CSV table of C-alpha atoms and ligand atoms in Angstrom, one decimal:
chain,number,residue,atom,x,y,z
A,1,MET,CA,61.6,-51.6,-66.0
A,2,SER,CA,58.5,-54.2,-65.0
A,3,ARG,CA,55.8,-55.3,-67.3
A,4,PHE,CA,53.4,-53.2,-65.0
A,5,MET,CA,55.3,-49.8,-65.5
A,6,SER,CA,52.8,-47.3,-67.3
A,7,GLN,CA,53.1,-46.7,-71.3
A,8,ARG,CA,53.4,-43.4,-70.9
A,9,PHE,CA,56.2,-43.4,-68.5
A,10,ALA,CA,58.3,-46.2,-69.8
A,11,SER,CA,60.7,-44.0,-72.5
A,12,LEU,CA,61.3,-41.5,-69.7
A,13,ASP,CA,64.8,-39.9,-70.0
A,14,GLU,CA,65.5,-39.4,-66.0
A,15,TYR,CA,67.4,-36.8,-64.4
A,16,VAL,CA,70.6,-38.0,-63.7
A,17,PRO,CA,71.8,-35.8,-60.3
A,18,GLY,CA,75.7,-35.1,-60.2
A,19,GLU,CA,77.3,-38.3,-58.8
A,20,GLN,CA,77.4,-39.1,-54.4
A,21,PRO,CA,80.0,-42.3,-54.5
A,22,LEU,CA,80.5,-43.9,-51.5
A,23,ASP,CA,83.5,-45.9,-52.3
A,24,MET,CA,86.1,-43.2,-51.1
A,25,GLN,CA,86.6,-39.5,-49.5
A,26,TYR,CA,86.4,-37.3,-52.6
A,27,VAL,CA,86.7,-33.7,-52.8
A,28,LYS,CA,83.2,-32.9,-53.9
A,29,LEU,CA,83.4,-29.7,-56.5
A,30,ASN,CA,80.3,-31.6,-58.5
A,31,THR,CA,76.7,-30.7,-57.0
A,32,ASN,CA,77.4,-27.1,-55.6
A,33,GLU,CA,76.9,-27.7,-51.8
A,34,SER,CA,78.4,-25.9,-49.3
A,35,PRO,CA,81.3,-25.7,-48.1
A,36,PHE,CA,79.7,-24.4,-44.9
A,37,PRO,CA,78.0,-25.8,-41.7
A,38,PRO,CA,75.1,-25.2,-41.4
A,39,SER,CA,74.8,-22.2,-38.8
A,40,PRO,CA,75.1,-22.8,-35.0
A,41,LEU,CA,71.0,-22.1,-34.6
A,42,VAL,CA,70.5,-24.4,-36.9
A,43,TYR,CA,72.1,-27.2,-34.8
A,44,MET,CA,70.3,-25.5,-31.2
A,45,ARG,CA,67.1,-25.7,-32.6
A,46,MET,CA,67.2,-29.0,-33.6
A,47,GLY,CA,66.9,-31.1,-30.7
A,48,ASP,CA,63.7,-29.7,-29.5
A,49,GLU,CA,62.1,-30.4,-32.9
A,50,ILE,CA,62.7,-34.4,-32.2
A,51,SER,CA,60.0,-34.8,-30.1
A,52,LYS,CA,57.6,-33.4,-32.4
A,53,LEU,CA,58.2,-35.7,-35.1
A,54,LYS,CA,55.3,-37.8,-33.9
A,55,LEU,CA,53.1,-35.0,-35.1
A,56,TYR,CA,52.2,-33.9,-38.6
A,57,PRO,CA,53.9,-30.9,-39.7
A,58,ASP,CA,51.5,-27.3,-39.9
A,59,PRO,CA,50.3,-28.3,-43.8
A,60,ASN,CA,50.2,-24.4,-44.1
A,61,TYR,CA,54.1,-23.6,-43.0
A,62,SER,CA,52.7,-20.7,-41.7
A,63,ALA,CA,56.0,-19.6,-39.1
A,64,LEU,CA,58.3,-20.5,-42.4
A,65,ARG,CA,56.7,-18.2,-45.1
A,66,LYS,CA,56.3,-15.3,-42.4
A,67,SER,CA,60.0,-16.0,-41.5
A,68,ALA,CA,60.8,-16.0,-45.2
A,69,ALA,CA,57.8,-13.1,-46.5
A,70,LYS,CA,60.5,-11.3,-44.1
A,71,LEU,CA,63.8,-12.5,-46.0
A,72,PHE,CA,62.2,-12.0,-49.5
A,73,LYS,CA,60.6,-9.0,-48.9
A,74,VAL,CA,56.9,-10.4,-49.7
A,75,LYS,CA,53.8,-11.4,-47.8
A,76,PRO,CA,53.3,-14.5,-46.9
A,77,GLU,CA,50.4,-14.9,-48.9
A,78,ASN,CA,53.3,-14.6,-51.9
A,79,ILE,CA,55.2,-17.4,-50.9
A,80,ILE,CA,54.6,-21.6,-51.4
A,81,CYS,CA,57.3,-23.9,-49.1
A,82,VAL,CA,58.6,-26.8,-51.1
A,83,ASN,CA,60.8,-29.9,-50.9
A,84,GLY,CA,63.6,-28.1,-52.5
A,85,SER,CA,63.0,-25.9,-55.5
A,86,ASP,CA,62.7,-29.0,-57.6
A,87,GLU,CA,59.5,-29.4,-56.5
A,88,VAL,CA,57.8,-26.0,-57.2
A,89,LEU,CA,59.4,-26.3,-60.6
A,90,SER,CA,57.6,-29.8,-61.1
A,91,PHE,CA,54.9,-28.0,-59.8
A,92,ALA,CA,54.9,-25.0,-62.1
A,93,PHE,CA,55.5,-27.3,-65.0
A,94,MET,CA,52.1,-29.2,-64.1
A,95,ALA,CA,49.9,-26.3,-62.9
A,96,PHE,CA,50.5,-23.8,-65.8
A,97,CYS,CA,52.3,-25.4,-69.1
A,98,ASP,CA,49.3,-27.2,-70.9
A,99,SER,CA,50.5,-29.4,-73.7
A,100,GLY,CA,49.3,-27.6,-76.3
A,101,LYS,CA,50.9,-24.0,-75.2
A,102,GLY,CA,53.9,-25.9,-74.3
A,103,VAL,CA,57.4,-23.6,-72.6
A,104,ALA,CA,60.7,-22.2,-73.6
A,105,PHE,CA,63.9,-22.3,-72.3
A,106,PRO,CA,67.6,-22.6,-73.1
A,107,SER,CA,69.0,-25.5,-74.3
A,108,ILE,CA,72.0,-25.1,-72.3
A,109,SER,CA,70.3,-25.1,-69.0
A,110,TYR,CA,69.2,-26.9,-66.1
A,111,GLY,CA,68.6,-30.5,-67.2
A,112,PHE,CA,65.6,-30.7,-64.9
A,113,TYR,CA,63.5,-28.6,-66.8
A,114,ASP,CA,63.3,-31.1,-69.9
A,115,VAL,CA,62.8,-34.0,-67.8
A,116,PHE,CA,59.8,-32.1,-66.5
A,117,ALA,CA,58.7,-31.6,-70.2
A,118,ASN,CA,59.1,-34.5,-71.0
A,119,LEU,CA,57.5,-36.4,-67.9
A,120,TYR,CA,54.5,-34.0,-67.8
A,121,GLY,CA,54.0,-33.9,-71.7
A,122,ILE,CA,54.7,-30.5,-72.8
A,123,LYS,CA,56.1,-29.0,-75.8
A,124,ALA,CA,59.3,-27.8,-75.1
A,125,LYS,CA,61.3,-24.8,-77.3
A,126,LYS,CA,65.1,-25.3,-76.5
A,127,ILE,CA,66.3,-22.1,-77.5
A,128,PRO,CA,70.1,-21.9,-78.5
A,129,LEU,CA,72.6,-20.0,-76.5
A,130,ARG,CA,74.7,-17.0,-78.3
A,131,GLU,CA,78.2,-18.0,-79.4
A,132,ASP,CA,79.2,-16.7,-75.8
A,133,PHE,CA,77.0,-19.2,-74.2
A,134,SER,CA,74.9,-15.8,-72.8
A,135,ILE,CA,71.3,-15.6,-72.9
A,136,CYS,CA,69.3,-13.8,-75.6
A,137,ALA,CA,66.5,-12.3,-73.7
A,138,ASP,CA,65.3,-10.9,-77.2
A,139,ASP,CA,64.6,-14.5,-77.9
A,140,TYR,CA,61.9,-14.8,-75.5
A,141,CYS,CA,60.0,-11.8,-75.6
A,142,ASP,CA,56.4,-11.9,-77.0
A,143,ILE,CA,57.4,-15.8,-77.7
A,144,GLY,CA,53.7,-17.1,-76.7
A,145,CYS,CA,54.2,-19.5,-74.3
A,146,ASN,CA,55.3,-20.6,-71.1
A,147,VAL,CA,59.0,-19.0,-70.5
A,148,VAL,CA,61.8,-20.9,-67.6
A,149,ILE,CA,65.5,-19.2,-67.5
A,150,ALA,CA,68.3,-19.9,-64.5
A,151,ASN,CA,69.4,-16.6,-63.5
A,152,PRO,CA,72.1,-17.0,-63.0
A,153,ASN,CA,72.2,-19.9,-65.6
A,154,ALA,CA,73.6,-23.1,-65.2
A,155,PRO,CA,76.1,-24.6,-65.9
A,156,THR,CA,77.6,-21.3,-67.0
A,157,GLY,CA,76.9,-19.1,-64.4
A,158,ILE,CA,76.4,-16.0,-66.7
A,159,LEU,CA,74.1,-13.4,-65.3
A,160,LEU,CA,71.1,-11.7,-67.2
A,161,SER,CA,70.2,-8.3,-65.9
A,162,VAL,CA,66.8,-8.0,-64.0
A,163,GLU,CA,66.1,-5.3,-66.5
A,164,GLU,CA,66.6,-7.6,-69.9
A,165,ILE,CA,64.0,-10.2,-67.5
A,166,GLU,CA,61.5,-7.6,-67.0
A,167,LYS,CA,61.5,-7.0,-71.2
A,168,ILE,CA,60.3,-10.7,-70.9
A,169,ILE,CA,58.0,-10.9,-68.4
A,170,LYS,CA,56.6,-7.9,-69.6
A,171,SER,CA,55.8,-8.5,-73.5
A,172,ASN,CA,54.4,-12.5,-72.6
A,173,PRO,CA,51.4,-11.0,-70.3
A,174,ASP,CA,49.4,-14.4,-71.0
A,175,SER,CA,51.8,-16.7,-69.9
A,176,VAL,CA,54.1,-17.6,-67.0
A,177,VAL,CA,57.8,-16.4,-66.6
A,178,VAL,CA,59.8,-19.3,-64.0
A,179,ILE,CA,62.7,-17.3,-62.7
A,180,ASP,CA,64.9,-20.1,-61.1
A,181,GLU,CA,67.2,-18.0,-58.5
A,182,ALA,CA,68.6,-21.4,-57.0
A,183,TYR,CA,72.4,-18.9,-57.4
A,184,VAL,CA,71.5,-15.2,-57.0
A,185,ASP,CA,72.6,-15.1,-53.9
A,186,PHE,CA,76.5,-15.5,-55.2
A,187,GLY,CA,76.5,-11.9,-56.6
A,188,GLY,CA,73.0,-12.1,-58.7
A,189,LYS,CA,70.2,-9.3,-58.6
A,190,SER,CA,66.7,-10.5,-57.8
A,191,CYS,CA,63.6,-10.7,-59.7
A,192,ILE,CA,61.5,-11.0,-56.3
A,193,PRO,CA,60.9,-7.3,-56.6
A,194,LEU,CA,59.1,-7.8,-59.8
A,195,VAL,CA,56.2,-10.1,-58.4
A,196,GLU,CA,54.3,-7.6,-56.9
A,197,LYS,CA,54.2,-5.6,-60.6
A,198,TYR,CA,53.6,-8.5,-62.5
A,199,ASP,CA,51.2,-11.6,-61.5
A,200,ASN,CA,53.1,-13.7,-64.4
A,201,LEU,CA,56.1,-14.1,-62.8
A,202,LEU,CA,57.2,-16.9,-60.5
A,203,VAL,CA,60.7,-17.0,-58.9
A,204,THR,CA,62.1,-19.7,-57.4
A,205,ARG,CA,64.6,-20.1,-54.8
A,206,THR,CA,66.4,-22.7,-52.7
A,207,PHE,CA,68.5,-22.9,-49.8
A,208,SER,CA,70.4,-26.0,-51.2
A,209,LYS,CA,73.4,-23.8,-52.6
A,210,SER,CA,73.9,-20.8,-50.2
A,211,HIS,CA,72.0,-21.8,-47.1
A,212,SER,CA,74.2,-25.2,-46.5
A,213,LEU,CA,70.6,-27.0,-46.4
A,214,ALA,CA,71.2,-29.6,-49.2
A,215,GLY,CA,70.2,-32.3,-47.4
A,216,GLY,CA,67.5,-30.2,-45.8
A,217,ARG,CA,65.7,-30.1,-48.9
A,218,ILE,CA,64.1,-26.6,-48.4
A,219,GLY,CA,63.0,-24.4,-51.4
A,220,PHE,CA,60.5,-21.5,-51.9
A,221,GLY,CA,58.1,-20.1,-54.8
A,222,ILE,CA,57.4,-16.6,-54.9
A,223,ALA,CA,54.8,-15.0,-57.3
A,224,SER,CA,51.3,-13.3,-57.0
A,225,GLU,CA,48.8,-14.9,-55.1
A,226,GLY,CA,46.8,-16.1,-57.8
A,227,LEU,CA,49.8,-17.9,-58.5
A,228,ILE,CA,50.7,-19.5,-55.5
A,229,SER,CA,46.9,-19.9,-54.8
A,230,ASP,CA,47.4,-22.8,-58.3
A,231,LEU,CA,50.9,-23.9,-56.9
A,232,ASN,CA,49.0,-25.0,-53.7
A,233,LYS,CA,46.6,-26.6,-55.5
A,234,ILE,CA,48.8,-28.9,-57.1
A,235,ARG,CA,50.9,-29.4,-53.5
A,236,ASN,CA,47.6,-30.1,-51.6
A,237,SER,CA,46.3,-32.9,-54.4
A,238,THR,CA,50.0,-34.7,-54.6
A,239,ASN,CA,51.8,-34.6,-51.0
A,240,PRO,CA,50.4,-31.7,-48.5
A,241,TYR,CA,52.8,-32.0,-45.8
A,242,ASN,CA,55.3,-31.8,-48.2
A,243,ILE,CA,58.6,-31.1,-46.3
A,244,ASN,CA,59.5,-32.8,-42.6
A,245,ARG,CA,59.1,-31.2,-39.5
A,246,LEU,CA,63.2,-30.8,-39.0
A,247,SER,CA,63.6,-29.1,-42.1
A,248,VAL,CA,61.1,-26.8,-41.4
A,249,THR,CA,62.8,-25.9,-38.3
A,250,ALA,CA,66.4,-25.7,-39.4
A,251,ALA,CA,65.1,-23.5,-42.2
A,252,ILE,CA,63.2,-21.2,-39.9
A,253,ALA,CA,66.5,-20.8,-37.7
A,254,ALA,CA,68.7,-20.2,-41.2
A,255,ILE,CA,66.9,-17.6,-42.0
A,256,GLU,CA,67.1,-15.9,-38.5
A,257,ASP,CA,71.0,-16.3,-38.6
A,258,ASN,CA,70.7,-15.2,-42.5
A,259,GLU,CA,74.1,-12.9,-41.8
A,260,TYR,CA,75.9,-16.1,-41.5
A,261,TYR,CA,75.1,-17.4,-44.7
A,262,VAL,CA,75.2,-13.9,-45.9
A,263,LYS,CA,78.9,-13.8,-44.9
A,264,ASN,CA,79.8,-17.8,-46.1
A,265,CYS,CA,78.3,-15.8,-49.4
A,266,ARG,CA,80.6,-13.3,-49.6
A,267,SER,CA,83.4,-16.1,-49.1
A,268,ILE,CA,82.7,-18.3,-51.7
A,269,VAL,CA,82.5,-15.1,-54.2
A,270,GLU,CA,86.2,-14.6,-52.9
A,271,ILE,CA,87.3,-17.7,-53.4
A,272,ARG,CA,86.0,-17.9,-56.8
A,273,GLY,CA,87.6,-15.1,-57.8
A,274,ASP,CA,90.7,-16.5,-56.5
A,275,ALA,CA,90.3,-19.7,-58.0
A,276,SER,CA,89.4,-18.4,-61.4
A,277,ARG,CA,92.3,-15.9,-61.8
A,278,ARG,CA,94.6,-19.3,-60.9
A,279,LEU,CA,92.9,-21.2,-63.4
A,280,LYS,CA,93.2,-18.7,-66.0
A,281,GLU,CA,97.4,-18.7,-65.3
A,282,LEU,CA,97.0,-21.8,-66.2
A,283,GLY,CA,95.7,-21.6,-69.3
A,284,PHE,CA,92.0,-22.6,-68.7
A,285,GLU,CA,88.7,-20.0,-70.7
A,286,LEU,CA,86.0,-19.9,-68.4
A,287,THR,CA,82.8,-18.0,-68.5
A,288,GLU,CA,81.7,-15.1,-66.1
A,289,SER,CA,79.9,-16.9,-63.4
A,290,PHE,CA,77.8,-15.3,-60.7
A,291,ALA,CA,76.8,-18.7,-59.2
A,292,ASN,CA,79.0,-21.0,-56.8
A,293,PHE,CA,80.6,-22.7,-59.5
A,294,LEU,CA,82.7,-22.2,-62.4
A,295,PHE,CA,82.5,-23.3,-65.6
A,296,ALA,CA,86.0,-23.7,-67.2
A,297,LYS,CA,88.2,-25.4,-70.7
A,298,SER,CA,91.7,-26.3,-71.2
A,299,PRO,CA,93.3,-25.9,-74.4
A,300,GLU,CA,96.0,-28.7,-73.4
A,301,ILE,CA,93.1,-31.6,-71.9
A,302,SER,CA,89.4,-32.2,-72.9
A,303,GLY,CA,86.7,-31.7,-70.7
A,304,GLU,CA,85.9,-35.4,-70.3
A,305,GLU,CA,89.7,-36.6,-69.4
A,306,LEU,CA,90.1,-33.8,-67.2
A,307,TYR,CA,87.2,-34.6,-65.4
A,308,LEU,CA,88.6,-38.7,-65.1
A,309,GLU,CA,91.6,-37.4,-64.4
A,310,LEU,CA,90.7,-35.3,-61.5
A,311,LYS,CA,88.4,-38.4,-60.4
A,312,LYS,CA,91.3,-41.0,-59.6
A,313,SER,CA,92.9,-38.0,-57.9
A,314,GLY,CA,90.1,-37.9,-55.5
A,315,VAL,CA,88.4,-34.8,-56.7
A,316,LEU,CA,84.8,-34.7,-58.3
A,317,VAL,CA,83.7,-32.2,-60.8
A,318,ARG,CA,81.1,-31.9,-63.1
A,319,HIS,CA,81.5,-32.9,-66.9
A,320,PHE,CA,78.4,-33.0,-69.5
A,321,ASN,CA,78.0,-35.4,-72.5
A,322,ASN,CA,76.5,-32.5,-74.5
A,323,PRO,CA,78.7,-31.4,-77.8
A,324,VAL,CA,78.2,-27.7,-77.1
A,325,ILE,CA,80.4,-27.9,-73.6
A,326,ASN,CA,81.7,-31.0,-73.8
A,327,ASP,CA,85.0,-29.3,-73.6
A,328,TYR,CA,84.4,-27.8,-70.1
A,329,ASN,CA,83.8,-28.6,-66.6
A,330,ARG,CA,81.6,-27.2,-64.2
A,331,ILE,CA,83.5,-27.0,-61.0
A,332,THR,CA,82.0,-26.1,-57.6
A,333,VAL,CA,83.5,-23.1,-55.7
A,334,GLY,CA,84.6,-25.0,-52.0
A,335,SER,CA,86.5,-24.4,-49.5
A,336,ALA,CA,89.7,-22.1,-50.0
A,337,GLU,CA,92.3,-25.6,-48.8
A,338,GLN,CA,89.8,-27.9,-51.5
A,339,MET,CA,90.7,-25.0,-54.4
A,340,GLN,CA,94.1,-25.1,-53.6
A,341,ILE,CA,93.8,-29.4,-53.7
A,342,LEU,CA,92.0,-28.9,-57.5
A,343,LEU,CA,94.5,-26.4,-58.5
A,344,ASP,CA,97.3,-28.7,-57.1
A,345,VAL,CA,95.9,-31.9,-58.9
A,346,ILE,CA,95.3,-29.9,-61.9
A,347,VAL,CA,98.9,-29.0,-62.7
A,348,ARG,CA,100.1,-32.1,-62.0
A,349,ILE,CA,98.0,-33.6,-64.7
A,350,LEU,CA,98.7,-31.0,-67.1
A,351,ASN,CA,102.5,-31.5,-66.4
A,352,ASP,CA,102.1,-34.9,-66.6
A,353,LYS,CA,100.8,-34.3,-70.3
A,354,ARG,CA,103.3,-32.0,-71.1
A,355,SER,CA,105.6,-34.4,-70.1
A,356,ILE,CA,104.3,-37.3,-72.3
A,357,LYS,CA,104.0,-34.8,-75.4
A,358,ASN,CA,107.9,-33.8,-74.8
A,359,GLN,CA,108.7,-37.6,-75.0
A,360,LYS,CA,107.3,-38.2,-78.2
A,361,GLY,CA,108.1,-35.1,-79.3
A,362,ILE,CA,111.9,-36.7,-78.9
B,401,PLP,C1,70.6,-27.0,-57.8
B,401,PLP,C2,69.3,-26.3,-58.8
B,401,PLP,C3,68.1,-26.3,-58.5
B,401,PLP,C4,66.9,-27.7,-57.2
B,401,PLP,O1,68.0,-27.7,-56.2
B,401,PLP,P1,66.9,-28.0,-54.7
B,401,PLP,O2,67.9,-28.6,-53.9
B,401,PLP,O3,66.0,-28.9,-55.8
B,401,PLP,O4,66.3,-27.0,-53.8
B,401,PLP,C5,67.1,-25.8,-59.3
B,401,PLP,N1,68.0,-24.9,-60.4
B,401,PLP,C6,69.3,-25.3,-60.2
B,401,PLP,C7,69.7,-24.5,-61.6
B,401,PLP,C8,69.6,-26.1,-59.7
B,401,PLP,O5,71.2,-25.8,-60.0
């Protein structure tokens, strides 16, 4: 750190994204990207857009908002377009979480919530999960501060019902409830239909996981017109041209060919079921995941050791150094071929461990 860094930020704990190592080609199952390429329509539309890069994008993203409105079945006025959904989460923490009032979120969830709370000096209530890692909706009812919940939750993949979320929204009419639906396309049910009914609900979506555009950085906030205009106030005060032209064009093309992604998500759900069954046969315990990842632990090997052994063999998964979930790894559901490699390597690691144990036993 330089001597110029503001005191306010000097002690900040940064968000640490999953590794993106360049030292070798890994089977990359650590950051929940899609194994499928973008739709052919995205490739086709890129060419024409390049010549327009000399011009700023439309700061209202009218065309993209119109397409997204059809996809999400809301009005364009209910949508803000952002540079990855992390950006709208950042805007929401800035816009709605006054330092005194604070924000509540599960103690095990997306790591960025805590980072934003610290960045903006917001008091954070971190609410433990139940023993089985599920979220108890009652913990958030009448809580009297803003609420952020990922549904399905990360890294557990566990889903709350829309009915339970509605209870939370309804019982906190003077606070904003943010539902982060980064993984909802993999079998969850969206809360977007509730936006019409509740002016305190903000739903966030991303094209990073389900729509093969993690590198394009495309996200959305869906909420009442009032919340959207507040978020736009923050956006226009920080970076009104927050999304680049190529990504906007890619996102519009992706929405036009949405069926392609629906099919891909269906494949992921199938591969998830298959991989989950096979991990259970190998003795793993798993949560019931509604996301494009599995959350798994083995009684035979620690979470950290499995992560390190997999990495040595060229397979990357995500391990979290949090004592509550230390035993687990989060494994992105990749292609069937990638999952086959993962399972083969796991079998080899477990067999090696068993034979060492047996030798010691003799
Ligand atoms: C990946 C992820 C995001 C952020 O995605 P972007 O790439 O910024 O759109 C937000 N919330 C959760 C829970 C995620 O896993």
